[in-house]
C-alpha atoms as a printed R data frame, in Angstrom:
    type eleno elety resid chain resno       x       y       z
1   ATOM     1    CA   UNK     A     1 -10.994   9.686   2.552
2   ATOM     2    CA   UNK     A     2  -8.054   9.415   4.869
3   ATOM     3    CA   UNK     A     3  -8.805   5.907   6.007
4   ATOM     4    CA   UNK     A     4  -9.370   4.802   2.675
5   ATOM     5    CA   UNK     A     5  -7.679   0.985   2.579
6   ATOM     6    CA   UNK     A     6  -6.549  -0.115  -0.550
7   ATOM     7    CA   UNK     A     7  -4.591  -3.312  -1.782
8   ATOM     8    CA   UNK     A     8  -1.105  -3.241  -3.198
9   ATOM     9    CA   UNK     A     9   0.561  -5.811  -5.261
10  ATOM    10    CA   UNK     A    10   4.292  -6.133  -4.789
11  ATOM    11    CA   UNK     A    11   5.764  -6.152  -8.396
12  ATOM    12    CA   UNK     A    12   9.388  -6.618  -7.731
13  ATOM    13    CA   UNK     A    13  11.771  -6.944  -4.559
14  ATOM    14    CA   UNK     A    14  15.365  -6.152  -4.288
15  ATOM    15    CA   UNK     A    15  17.357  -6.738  -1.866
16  ATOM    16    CA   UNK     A    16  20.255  -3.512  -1.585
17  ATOM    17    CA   UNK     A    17  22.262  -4.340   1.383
18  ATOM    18    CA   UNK     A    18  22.526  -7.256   4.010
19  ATOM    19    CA   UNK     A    19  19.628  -6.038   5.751
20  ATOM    20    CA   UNK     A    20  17.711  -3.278   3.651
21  ATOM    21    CA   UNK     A    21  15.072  -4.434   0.913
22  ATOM    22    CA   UNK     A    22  13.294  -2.398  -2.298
23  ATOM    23    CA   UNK     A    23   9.600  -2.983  -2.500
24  ATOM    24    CA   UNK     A    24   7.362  -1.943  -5.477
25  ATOM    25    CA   UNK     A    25   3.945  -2.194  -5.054
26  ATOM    26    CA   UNK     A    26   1.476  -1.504  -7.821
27  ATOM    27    CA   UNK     A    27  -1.698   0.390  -5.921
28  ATOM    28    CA   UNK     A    28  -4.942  -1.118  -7.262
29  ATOM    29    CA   UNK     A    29  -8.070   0.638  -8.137
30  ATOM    30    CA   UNK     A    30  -6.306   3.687  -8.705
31  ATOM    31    CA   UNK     A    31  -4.727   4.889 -11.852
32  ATOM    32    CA   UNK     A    32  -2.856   7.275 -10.011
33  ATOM    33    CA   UNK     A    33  -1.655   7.318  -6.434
34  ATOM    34    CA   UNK     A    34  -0.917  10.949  -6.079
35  ATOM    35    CA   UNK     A    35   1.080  11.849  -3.409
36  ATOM    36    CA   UNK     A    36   3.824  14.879  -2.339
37  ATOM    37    CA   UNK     A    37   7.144  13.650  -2.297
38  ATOM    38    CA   UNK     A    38   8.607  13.249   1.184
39  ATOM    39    CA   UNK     A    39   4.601  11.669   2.740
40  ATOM    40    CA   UNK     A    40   4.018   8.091   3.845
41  ATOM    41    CA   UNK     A    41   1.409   4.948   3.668
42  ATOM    42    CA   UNK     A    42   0.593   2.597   6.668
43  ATOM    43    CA   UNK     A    43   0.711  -0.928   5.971
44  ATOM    44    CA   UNK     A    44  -2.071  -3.371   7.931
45  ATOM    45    CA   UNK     A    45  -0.129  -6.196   8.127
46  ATOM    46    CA   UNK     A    46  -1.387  -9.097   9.843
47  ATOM    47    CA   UNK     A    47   0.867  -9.660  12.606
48  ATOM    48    CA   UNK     A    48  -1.579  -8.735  15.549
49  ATOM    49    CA   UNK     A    49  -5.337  -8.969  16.873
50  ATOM    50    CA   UNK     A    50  -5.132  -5.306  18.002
51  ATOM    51    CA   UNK     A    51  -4.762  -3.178  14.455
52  ATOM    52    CA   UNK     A    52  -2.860  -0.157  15.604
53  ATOM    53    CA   UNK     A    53  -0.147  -3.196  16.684
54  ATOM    54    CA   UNK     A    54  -0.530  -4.194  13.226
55  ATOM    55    CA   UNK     A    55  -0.004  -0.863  11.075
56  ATOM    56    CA   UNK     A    56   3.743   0.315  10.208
57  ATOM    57    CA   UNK     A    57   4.643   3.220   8.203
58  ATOM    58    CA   UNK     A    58   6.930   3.706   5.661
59  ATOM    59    CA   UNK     A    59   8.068   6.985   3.769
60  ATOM    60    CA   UNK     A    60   7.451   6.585   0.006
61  ATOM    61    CA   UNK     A    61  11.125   6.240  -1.622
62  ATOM    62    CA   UNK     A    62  10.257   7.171  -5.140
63  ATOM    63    CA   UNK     A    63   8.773  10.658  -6.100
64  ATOM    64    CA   UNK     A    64   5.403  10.804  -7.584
65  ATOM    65    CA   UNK     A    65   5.516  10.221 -11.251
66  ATOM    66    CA   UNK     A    66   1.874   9.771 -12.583
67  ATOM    67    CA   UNK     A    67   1.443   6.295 -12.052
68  ATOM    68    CA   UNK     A    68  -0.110   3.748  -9.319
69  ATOM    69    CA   UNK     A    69   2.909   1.924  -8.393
70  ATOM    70    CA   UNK     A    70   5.495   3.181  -5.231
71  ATOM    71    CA   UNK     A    71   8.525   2.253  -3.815
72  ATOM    72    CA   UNK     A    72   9.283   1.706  -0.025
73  ATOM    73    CA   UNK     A    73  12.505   0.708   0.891
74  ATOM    74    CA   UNK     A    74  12.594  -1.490   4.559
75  ATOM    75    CA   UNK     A    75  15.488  -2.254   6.783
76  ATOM    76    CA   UNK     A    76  15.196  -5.675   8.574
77  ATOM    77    CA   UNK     A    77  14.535  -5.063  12.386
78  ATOM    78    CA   UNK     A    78  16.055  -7.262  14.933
79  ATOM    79    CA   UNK     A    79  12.670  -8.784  17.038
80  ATOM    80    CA   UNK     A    80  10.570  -6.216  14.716
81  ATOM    81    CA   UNK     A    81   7.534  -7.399  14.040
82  ATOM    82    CA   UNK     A    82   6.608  -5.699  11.159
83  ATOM    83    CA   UNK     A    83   9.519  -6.145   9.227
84  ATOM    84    CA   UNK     A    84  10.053 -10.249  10.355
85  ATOM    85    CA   UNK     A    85   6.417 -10.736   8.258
86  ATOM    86    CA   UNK     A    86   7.371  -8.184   5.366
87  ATOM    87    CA   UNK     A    87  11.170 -10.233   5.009
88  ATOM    88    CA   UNK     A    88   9.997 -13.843   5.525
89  ATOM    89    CA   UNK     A    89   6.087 -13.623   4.137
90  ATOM    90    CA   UNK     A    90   5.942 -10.808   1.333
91  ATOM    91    CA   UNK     A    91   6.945 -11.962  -1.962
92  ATOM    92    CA   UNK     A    92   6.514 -10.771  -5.805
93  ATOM    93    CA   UNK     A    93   2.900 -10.554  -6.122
94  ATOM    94    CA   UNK     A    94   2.223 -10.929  -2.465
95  ATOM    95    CA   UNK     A    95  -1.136  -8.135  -1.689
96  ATOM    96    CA   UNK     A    96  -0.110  -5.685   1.316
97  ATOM    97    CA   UNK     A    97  -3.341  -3.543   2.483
98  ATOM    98    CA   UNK     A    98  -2.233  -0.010   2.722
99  ATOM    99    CA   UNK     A    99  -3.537   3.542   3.129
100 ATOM   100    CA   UNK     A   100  -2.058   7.080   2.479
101 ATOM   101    CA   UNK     A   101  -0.407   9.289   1.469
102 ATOM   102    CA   UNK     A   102  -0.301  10.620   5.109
103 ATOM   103    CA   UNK     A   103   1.862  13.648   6.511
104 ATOM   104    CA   UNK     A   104   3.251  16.997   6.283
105 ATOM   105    CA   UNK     A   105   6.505  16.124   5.866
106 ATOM   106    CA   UNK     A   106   6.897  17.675   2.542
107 ATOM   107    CA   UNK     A   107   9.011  20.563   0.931
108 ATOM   108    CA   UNK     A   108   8.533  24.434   1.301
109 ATOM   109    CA   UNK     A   109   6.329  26.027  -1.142
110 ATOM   110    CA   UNK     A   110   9.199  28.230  -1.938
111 ATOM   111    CA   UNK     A   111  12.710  27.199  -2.121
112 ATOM   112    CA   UNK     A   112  14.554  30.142  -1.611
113 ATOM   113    CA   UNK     A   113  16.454  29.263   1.673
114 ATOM   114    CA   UNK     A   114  18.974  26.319   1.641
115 ATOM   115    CA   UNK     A   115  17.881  22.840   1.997
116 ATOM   116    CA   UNK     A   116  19.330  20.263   4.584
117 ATOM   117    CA   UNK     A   117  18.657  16.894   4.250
118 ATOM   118    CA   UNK     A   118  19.815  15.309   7.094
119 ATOM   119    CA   UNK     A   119  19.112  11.700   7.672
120 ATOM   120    CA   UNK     A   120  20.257   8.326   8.781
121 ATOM   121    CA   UNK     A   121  19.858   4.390   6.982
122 ATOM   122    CA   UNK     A   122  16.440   4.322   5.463
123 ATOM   123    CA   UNK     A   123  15.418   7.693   6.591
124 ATOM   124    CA   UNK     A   124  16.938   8.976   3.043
125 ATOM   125    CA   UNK     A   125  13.861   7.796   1.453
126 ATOM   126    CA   UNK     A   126  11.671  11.326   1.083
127 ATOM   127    CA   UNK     A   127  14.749  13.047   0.474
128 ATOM   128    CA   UNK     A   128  15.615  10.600  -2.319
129 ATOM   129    CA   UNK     A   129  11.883  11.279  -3.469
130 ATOM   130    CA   UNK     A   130  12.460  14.831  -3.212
131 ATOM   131    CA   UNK     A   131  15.566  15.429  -5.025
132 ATOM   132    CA   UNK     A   132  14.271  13.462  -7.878
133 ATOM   133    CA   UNK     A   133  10.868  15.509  -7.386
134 ATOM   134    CA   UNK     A   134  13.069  18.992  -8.306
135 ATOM   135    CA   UNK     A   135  15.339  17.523 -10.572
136 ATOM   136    CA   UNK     A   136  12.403  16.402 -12.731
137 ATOM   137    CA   UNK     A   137  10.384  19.350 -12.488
138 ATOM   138    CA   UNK     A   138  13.257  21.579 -13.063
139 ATOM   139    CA   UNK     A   139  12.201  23.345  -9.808
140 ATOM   140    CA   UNK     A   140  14.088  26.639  -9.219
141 ATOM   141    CA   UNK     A   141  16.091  26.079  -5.752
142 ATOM   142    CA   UNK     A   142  18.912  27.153  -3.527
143 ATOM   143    CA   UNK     A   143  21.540  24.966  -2.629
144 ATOM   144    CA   UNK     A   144  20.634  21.187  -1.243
145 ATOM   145    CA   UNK     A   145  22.878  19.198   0.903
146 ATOM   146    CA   UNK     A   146  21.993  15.705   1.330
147 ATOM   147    CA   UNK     A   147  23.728  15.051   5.007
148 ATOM   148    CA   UNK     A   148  23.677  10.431   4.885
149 ATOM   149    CA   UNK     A   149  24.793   8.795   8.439
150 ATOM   150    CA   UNK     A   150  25.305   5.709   7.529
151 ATOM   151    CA   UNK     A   151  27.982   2.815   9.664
152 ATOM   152    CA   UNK     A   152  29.681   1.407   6.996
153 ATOM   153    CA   UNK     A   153  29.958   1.651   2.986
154 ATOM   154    CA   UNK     A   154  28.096  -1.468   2.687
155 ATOM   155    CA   UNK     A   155  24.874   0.191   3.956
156 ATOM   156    CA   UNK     A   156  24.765   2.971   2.084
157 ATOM   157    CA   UNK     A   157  21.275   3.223   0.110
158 ATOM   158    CA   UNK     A   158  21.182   4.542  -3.212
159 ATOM   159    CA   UNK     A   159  24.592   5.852  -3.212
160 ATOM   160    CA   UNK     A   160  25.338   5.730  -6.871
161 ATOM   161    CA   UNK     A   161  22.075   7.073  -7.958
162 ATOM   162    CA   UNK     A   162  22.989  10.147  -5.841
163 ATOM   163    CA   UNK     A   163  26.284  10.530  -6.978
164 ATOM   164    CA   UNK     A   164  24.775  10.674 -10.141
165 ATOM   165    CA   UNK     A   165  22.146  13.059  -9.371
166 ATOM   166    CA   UNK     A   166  24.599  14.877  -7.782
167 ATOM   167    CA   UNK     A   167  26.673  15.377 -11.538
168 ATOM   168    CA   UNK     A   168  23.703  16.093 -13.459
169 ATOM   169    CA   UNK     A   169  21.634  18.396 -10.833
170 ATOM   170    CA   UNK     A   170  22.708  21.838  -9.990
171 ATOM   171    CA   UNK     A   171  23.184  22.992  -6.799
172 ATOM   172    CA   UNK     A   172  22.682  19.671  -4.972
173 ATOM   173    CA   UNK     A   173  25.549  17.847  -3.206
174 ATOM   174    CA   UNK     A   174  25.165  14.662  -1.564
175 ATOM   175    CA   UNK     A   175  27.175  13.907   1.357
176 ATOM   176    CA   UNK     A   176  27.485  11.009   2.873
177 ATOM   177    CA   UNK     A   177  29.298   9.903   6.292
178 ATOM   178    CA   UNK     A   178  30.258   6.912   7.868
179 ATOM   179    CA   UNK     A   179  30.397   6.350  11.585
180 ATOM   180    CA   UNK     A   180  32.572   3.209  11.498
181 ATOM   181    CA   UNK     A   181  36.029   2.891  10.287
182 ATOM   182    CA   UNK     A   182  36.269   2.053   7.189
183 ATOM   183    CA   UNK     A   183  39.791   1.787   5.713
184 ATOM   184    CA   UNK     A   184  38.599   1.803   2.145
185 ATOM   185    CA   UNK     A   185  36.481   4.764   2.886
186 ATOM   186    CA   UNK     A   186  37.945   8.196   1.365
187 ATOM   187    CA   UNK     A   187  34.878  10.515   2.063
188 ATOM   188    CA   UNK     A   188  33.926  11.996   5.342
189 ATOM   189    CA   UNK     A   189  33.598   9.949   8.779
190 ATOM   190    CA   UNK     A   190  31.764  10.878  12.028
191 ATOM   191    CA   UNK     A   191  28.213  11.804  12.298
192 ATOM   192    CA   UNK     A   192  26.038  14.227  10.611
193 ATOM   193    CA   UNK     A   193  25.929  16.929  13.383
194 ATOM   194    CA   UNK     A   194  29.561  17.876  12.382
195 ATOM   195    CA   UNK     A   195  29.125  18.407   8.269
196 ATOM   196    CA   UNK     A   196  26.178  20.619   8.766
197 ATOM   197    CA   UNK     A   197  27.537  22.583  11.563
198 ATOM   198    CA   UNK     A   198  30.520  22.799   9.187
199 ATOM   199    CA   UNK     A   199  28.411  23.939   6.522
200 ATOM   200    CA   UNK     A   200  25.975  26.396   7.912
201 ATOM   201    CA   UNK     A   201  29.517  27.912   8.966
202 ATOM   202    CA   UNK     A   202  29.981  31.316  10.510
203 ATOM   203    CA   UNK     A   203  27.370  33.615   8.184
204 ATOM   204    CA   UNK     A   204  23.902  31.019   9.435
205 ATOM   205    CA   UNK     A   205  21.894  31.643   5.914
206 ATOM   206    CA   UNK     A   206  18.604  31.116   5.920
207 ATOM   207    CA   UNK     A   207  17.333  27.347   5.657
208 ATOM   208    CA   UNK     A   208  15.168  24.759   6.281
209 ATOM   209    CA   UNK     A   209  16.808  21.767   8.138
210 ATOM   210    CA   UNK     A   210  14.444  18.520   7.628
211 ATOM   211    CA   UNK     A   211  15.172  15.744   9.893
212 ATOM   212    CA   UNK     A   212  14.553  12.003   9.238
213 ATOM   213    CA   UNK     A   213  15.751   8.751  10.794
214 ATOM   214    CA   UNK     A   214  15.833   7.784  14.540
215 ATOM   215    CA   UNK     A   215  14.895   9.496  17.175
216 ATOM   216    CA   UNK     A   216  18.042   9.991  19.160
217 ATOM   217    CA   UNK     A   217  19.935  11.010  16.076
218 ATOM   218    CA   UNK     A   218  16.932  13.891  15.419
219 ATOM   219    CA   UNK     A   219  16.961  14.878  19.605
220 ATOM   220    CA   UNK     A   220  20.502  15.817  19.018
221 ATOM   221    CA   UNK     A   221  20.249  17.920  15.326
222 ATOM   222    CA   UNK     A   222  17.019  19.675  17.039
223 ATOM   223    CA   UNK     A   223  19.652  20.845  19.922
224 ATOM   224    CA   UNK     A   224  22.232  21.806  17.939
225 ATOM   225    CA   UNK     A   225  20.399  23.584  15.269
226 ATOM   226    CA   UNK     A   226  18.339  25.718  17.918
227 ATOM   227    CA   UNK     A   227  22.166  26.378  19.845
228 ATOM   228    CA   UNK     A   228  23.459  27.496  16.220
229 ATOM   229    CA   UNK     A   229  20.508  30.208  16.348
230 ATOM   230    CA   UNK     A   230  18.340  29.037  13.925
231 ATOM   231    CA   UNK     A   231  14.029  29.050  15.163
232 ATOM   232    CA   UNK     A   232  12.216  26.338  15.608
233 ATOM   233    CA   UNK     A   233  10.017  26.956  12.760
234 ATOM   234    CA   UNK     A   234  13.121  25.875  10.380
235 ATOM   235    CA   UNK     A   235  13.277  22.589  11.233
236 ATOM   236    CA   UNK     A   236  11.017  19.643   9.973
237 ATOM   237    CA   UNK     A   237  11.186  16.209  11.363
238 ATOM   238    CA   UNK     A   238   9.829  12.665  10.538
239 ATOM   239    CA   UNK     A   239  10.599  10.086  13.337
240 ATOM   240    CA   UNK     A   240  11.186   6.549  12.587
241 ATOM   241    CA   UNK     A   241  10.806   3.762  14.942
């Protein structure tokens, strides 16, 4: 049932920063599209003869909540393809042919060691879908950190949705970081590698280190989490782009 196509209608579109845009799409002949927080769907989009130069993936943004409609959230590639067609073509009720949910990028079955969320621009989206997964199912859990690279403010996704969830949800802190200088900026600055070197800290607890955005930013956490001590076996990745 894996390649099982099906159409989705796209219900609503936002548009969250300068180059980052919400999609809903409503899944149709299913009542449910039941899916782990933290998997993906491939879009067919028809951009090429060849279809696996037409297919893109997405992680699913919002956590699975009984019903048939998802949300991806896209940033705008320069010369991409994919994401020229989903910008300039795809509107409210435009059909997208999709399949999923696909991969194993999901969370422990126990979550007894410490979570790390480390990601960069839209690779937040499982982890958004996963927090809200464990809020909602009041899921017993050791600490979270949410670890955001982003450049500047302005491209911060969902940022105060997770400072909310970050009030009303024990044990999960959400900690974002910008790159560029940003003058009106009072919260950390650099890149990720630092705050969870920082936080893992002198004692190394156990945890699980999940890794999501592009691939040069994951090369380097993979390095420095195996230097820190930690096995292989504790980190999970999902590679965008």
């Amino acid at each position: 049932m894996l390649d099982q196509w099906y159409n989705g209608v796209v219900t609503r579109i936002v548009q969250e920063t300068h180059n980052t845009r919400r999609f809903w799409i409503r899944i149709q002949g299913k009542e449910v599209f039941d899916f782990k927080a933290g998997q993906f769907v491939t879009l067919d989009l028809p951009i090429h003869e060849q279809k696996n130069k037409r297919w893109r993936s997405y992680s699913i943004a919002s956590p699975p909540d009984g019903t048939n409609e998802i949300e991806l959230v896209i940033v705008l590639l320069e010369g991409g393809a994919g994401t020229t067609y989903l910008f300039n073509e795809i509107k409210e009720g435009s059909t997208l042919v999709l399949k999923g949910p696909l991969g194993h990028f999901v969370l422990p079955e126990n979550l007894d060691k410490e979570l790390m969320f480390i990601c960069t621009g839209t690779g937040i989206a499982p982890f958004r879908a996963m927090a809200h997964y464990i809020n909602s199912h009041n899921i017993p859990h050791a600490p979270i950190h949410l670890i955001y690279g982003c450049r500047q403010q302005c491209d911060l996704l969902y940022a105060d949705e997770m400072r909310k969830l970050e009030e009303e949800m024990p044990g999960f802190r959400y900690l974002p970081t910008l790159s560029r200088e940003d003058n009106q900026w009072t919260g950390r600055k650099g890149y990720v590698h630092l705050i969870y070197e920082e936080l893992v800290g002198l004692n190394k607890q156990p945890a699980h280190f999940f890794l999501c955005g592009w691939k040069n930013m994951i090369d380097e956490a993979k390095q420095r989490i195996l230097a820190m001590g930690y096995d292989r076996h504790a980190i999970h990745q999902e590679l965008y782009g």
